[in-house]
Tab-separated table of C-alpha atoms in Angstrom:
chain	number	residue	atom	x	y	z
H	1	MET	CA	32.376	182.343	92.907
H	2	THR	CA	32.544	178.462	93.407
H	3	GLY	CA	33.745	178.130	90.058
H	4	TRP	CA	36.996	180.288	90.901
H	5	LYS	CA	37.418	178.328	93.528
H	6	ASN	CA	37.395	174.885	91.976
H	7	ALA	CA	39.231	176.270	89.379
H	8	GLY	CA	41.989	177.497	92.052
H	9	TRP	CA	42.190	174.179	93.462
H	10	ALA	CA	42.436	172.673	90.374
H	11	VAL	CA	45.806	174.625	89.483
H	12	LEU	CA	46.988	173.766	92.796
H	13	LEU	CA	46.816	170.366	92.071
H	14	LEU	CA	48.292	170.645	88.769
H	15	VAL	CA	51.165	172.636	90.521
H	16	GLY	CA	51.426	169.510	93.131
H	17	LEU	CA	51.472	167.084	90.143
H	18	ALA	CA	54.138	168.422	88.210
H	19	ALA	CA	56.176	169.262	91.527
H	20	LEU	CA	55.828	165.213	92.002
H	21	ALA	CA	57.057	164.678	88.496
H	22	GLY	CA	59.635	166.778	88.235
H	23	VAL	CA	61.318	167.217	91.544
H	24	PRO	CA	62.648	163.446	91.373
H	25	ALA	CA	63.649	163.683	87.762
H	26	LEU	CA	65.940	167.104	88.881
H	27	LEU	CA	67.382	164.715	91.632
H	28	ALA	CA	68.328	161.966	88.858
H	29	ILE	CA	70.759	164.614	87.489
H	30	PRO	CA	73.926	162.539	87.621
H	31	LEU	CA	76.691	164.701	90.179
H	32	PRO	CA	79.986	163.514	89.049
H	33	SER	CA	81.674	160.708	90.685
H	34	GLU	CA	85.206	161.858	90.291
H	35	GLY	CA	86.631	164.823	92.117
H	36	ALA	CA	89.598	167.054	90.860
H	37	PRO	CA	92.774	165.310	90.887
H	38	LEU	CA	94.665	164.955	94.359
H	39	SER	CA	97.035	167.281	95.625
H	40	ASP	CA	100.407	165.555	96.921
H	41	GLU	CA	98.662	165.527	100.696
H	42	ARG	CA	98.522	162.688	102.321
H	43	VAL	CA	94.531	161.407	101.952
H	44	ASP	CA	93.172	160.384	105.993
H	45	ILE	CA	91.588	156.853	105.435
H	46	GLY	CA	90.658	157.133	108.754
H	47	PHE	CA	91.736	155.216	112.093
H	48	GLY	CA	95.140	156.759	111.998
H	49	ALA	CA	95.724	155.688	108.580
H	50	THR	CA	97.064	157.777	105.700
H	51	ILE	CA	97.854	157.264	101.956
H	52	ALA	CA	99.848	159.490	99.831
H	53	PRO	CA	97.623	159.286	96.623
H	54	PRO	CA	99.600	158.513	93.260
H	55	PRO	CA	100.282	161.402	90.699
H	56	GLY	CA	96.538	162.309	89.028
H	57	ALA	CA	94.434	160.401	91.395
H	58	ARG	CA	91.211	161.153	91.689
H	59	LEU	CA	88.645	160.641	94.875
H	60	ASP	CA	85.465	158.516	93.953
H	61	LEU	CA	83.148	160.770	95.363
H	62	SER	CA	80.268	158.265	95.237
H	63	GLU	CA	82.282	155.644	97.469
H	64	SER	CA	84.663	157.681	99.619
H	65	ARG	CA	84.299	159.449	102.986
H	66	PRO	CA	87.765	160.324	103.985
H	67	GLY	CA	88.359	159.976	107.704
H	68	THR	CA	85.790	157.409	108.278
H	69	GLY	CA	87.578	154.546	107.038
H	70	ALA	CA	86.146	154.313	103.570
H	71	VAL	CA	88.371	155.697	100.520
H	72	THR	CA	88.476	154.883	96.658
H	73	LEU	CA	91.139	156.270	94.470
H	74	LEU	CA	91.141	156.085	90.712
H	75	ALA	CA	94.547	155.953	89.119
H	76	GLY	CA	96.062	155.042	86.220
H	77	GLY	CA	93.013	152.802	85.312
H	78	VAL	CA	92.794	151.130	88.760
H	79	ARG	CA	90.115	151.598	91.557
H	80	LEU	CA	91.726	151.552	94.856
H	81	ARG	CA	89.713	150.908	97.451
H	82	LEU	CA	91.040	151.134	100.614
H	83	SER	CA	89.179	150.648	104.258
H	84	ALA	CA	90.793	151.135	107.680
H	85	GLN	CA	89.088	149.568	110.868
H	86	GLN	CA	89.980	148.253	114.180
H	87	PHE	CA	89.995	144.699	115.272
H	88	ARG	CA	90.546	142.732	117.953
H	89	GLY	CA	92.888	139.638	118.602
H	90	ASP	CA	95.666	138.439	116.843
H	91	VAL	CA	97.145	139.459	113.256
H	92	GLY	CA	96.606	135.910	111.770
H	93	PRO	CA	92.505	135.465	112.173
H	94	TYR	CA	91.770	139.281	111.162
H	95	VAL	CA	93.888	138.511	108.001
H	96	ALA	CA	91.703	135.118	107.192
H	97	HIS	CA	88.580	137.017	107.844
H	98	VAL	CA	89.381	139.588	105.313
H	99	ARG	CA	90.325	136.879	102.850
H	100	HIS	CA	87.073	134.684	103.547
H	101	LYS	CA	84.953	138.390	103.302
H	102	LEU	CA	86.441	139.248	99.919
H	103	ASP	CA	85.518	135.909	98.676
H	104	ARG	CA	82.005	135.974	100.080
H	105	ASP	CA	81.080	139.716	99.613
H	106	GLU	CA	83.149	140.519	96.256
H	107	TRP	CA	83.076	137.309	94.663
H	108	LEU	CA	87.066	136.999	94.350
H	109	ARG	CA	89.469	134.407	95.277
H	110	PRO	CA	92.668	134.405	96.256
H	111	VAL	CA	95.395	132.875	93.605
H	112	GLY	CA	98.522	131.167	95.061
H	113	GLU	CA	100.334	131.951	98.433
H	114	PRO	CA	100.211	135.816	99.913
H	115	GLU	CA	103.260	137.496	99.793
H	116	ARG	CA	104.667	139.540	102.794
H	117	VAL	CA	105.076	143.184	102.182
H	118	THR	CA	106.081	146.163	104.190
H	119	THR	CA	105.471	150.013	103.650
H	120	THR	CA	108.314	152.616	103.667
H	121	ALA	CA	106.658	153.469	106.926
H	122	GLY	CA	107.225	149.832	108.407
H	123	VAL	CA	103.601	148.736	108.228
H	124	SER	CA	103.595	144.928	107.593
H	125	GLY	CA	101.289	142.641	106.120
H	126	GLU	CA	100.397	140.816	102.898
H	127	ARG	CA	99.304	140.820	99.585
H	128	GLY	CA	97.949	138.481	96.959
H	129	SER	CA	96.171	138.190	93.497
H	130	LEU	CA	92.615	137.676	93.325
H	131	ARG	CA	90.268	136.160	90.687
H	132	GLY	CA	86.721	136.640	90.087
H	133	ASP	CA	84.579	133.527	90.720
H	134	ASP	CA	83.628	131.469	87.862
H	135	SER	CA	79.977	131.747	88.084
H	136	VAL	CA	80.256	135.756	88.238
H	137	ASP	CA	81.586	138.246	86.056
H	138	VAL	CA	83.979	139.896	87.993
H	139	ASP	CA	87.536	141.796	87.307
H	140	PRO	CA	90.615	140.370	88.878
H	141	GLY	CA	92.583	141.859	91.451
H	142	CYS	CA	95.041	142.759	93.742
H	143	TYR	CA	94.789	143.093	97.784
H	144	ALA	CA	96.916	144.107	100.813
H	145	VAL	CA	96.292	143.705	104.308
H	146	LEU	CA	98.286	145.526	106.732
H	147	THR	CA	97.969	145.843	110.205
H	148	GLU	CA	99.874	148.206	113.137
H	149	ARG	CA	98.739	147.123	116.402
H	150	SER	CA	94.720	146.368	116.472
H	151	ILE	CA	94.651	149.170	113.476
H	152	GLY	CA	94.052	147.198	109.719
H	153	VAL	CA	93.919	148.749	106.207
H	154	VAL	CA	92.510	146.274	103.253
H	155	VAL	CA	93.176	147.796	99.984
H	156	LEU	CA	91.577	146.390	97.101
H	157	ALA	CA	92.827	146.889	93.512
H	158	THR	CA	91.014	146.112	90.280
H	159	PRO	CA	90.973	145.550	87.439
H	160	VAL	CA	94.311	143.939	87.246
H	161	ALA	CA	95.073	140.361	86.221
H	162	ASN	CA	97.625	139.909	89.443
H	163	CYS	CA	99.581	142.187	91.580
H	164	ALA	CA	102.476	141.873	89.372
H	165	GLU	CA	100.260	144.236	86.732
H	166	LEU	CA	99.843	146.718	89.370
H	167	PRO	CA	100.939	150.219	87.779
H	168	ALA	CA	104.143	151.349	89.872
H	169	PRO	CA	102.789	154.617	90.956
H	170	VAL	CA	99.563	152.619	92.250
H	171	TRP	CA	101.813	150.288	94.325
H	172	ALA	CA	104.061	153.161	95.597
H	173	ALA	CA	100.922	154.423	96.909
H	174	VAL	CA	99.946	151.148	98.596
H	175	THR	CA	103.517	151.224	99.988
H	176	SER	CA	103.103	154.763	101.470
H	177	ILE	CA	100.396	153.677	103.740
H	178	GLU	CA	101.174	154.872	107.382
H	179	ILE	CA	99.241	153.749	110.420
H	180	ASP	CA	99.256	155.539	113.615
H	181	PRO	CA	97.116	153.648	116.275
H	182	ALA	CA	97.655	156.701	118.698
H	183	ALA	CA	96.089	158.915	116.071
H	184	ALA	CA	92.530	156.544	116.005
H	185	GLN	CA	91.714	157.359	119.372
């Protein structure tokens, strides 16, 4: 009987080892990183901010959490990362902080003077072209910072050589951003 008992334990041990090897392999099967094309409905970025996605845009499922302040859209060969957050104090220091954060965290430096922008809903802000740090291989891009009272939306579009090269439907989506601070509560 002891032989059968040992054989049983050996089989259980082999099954356990197979599970240790097989389960991580199953979990490593890549899930789709892009969702189906979005409808014409506005996407909730978070903190009361919404955007009308460009035609054919897809949600990057690996980076997006609609309604939480983090949404990434893929459209026209451009990755459009949108983040919304509340900020304290004046708009000027907040925008300067965003520019510094792009340089520090994304290795992207603003090129030239930013230009003032206003969305179709009247949300104001600035946009500017970005170039990658010379020491790092980073795609150039375009940023926009839009603010309404104490809510800010940061848009980072890559890869584009400068803001003038953003596809028209992508820029139209950026200018469709609305911020309703009352909805952020």
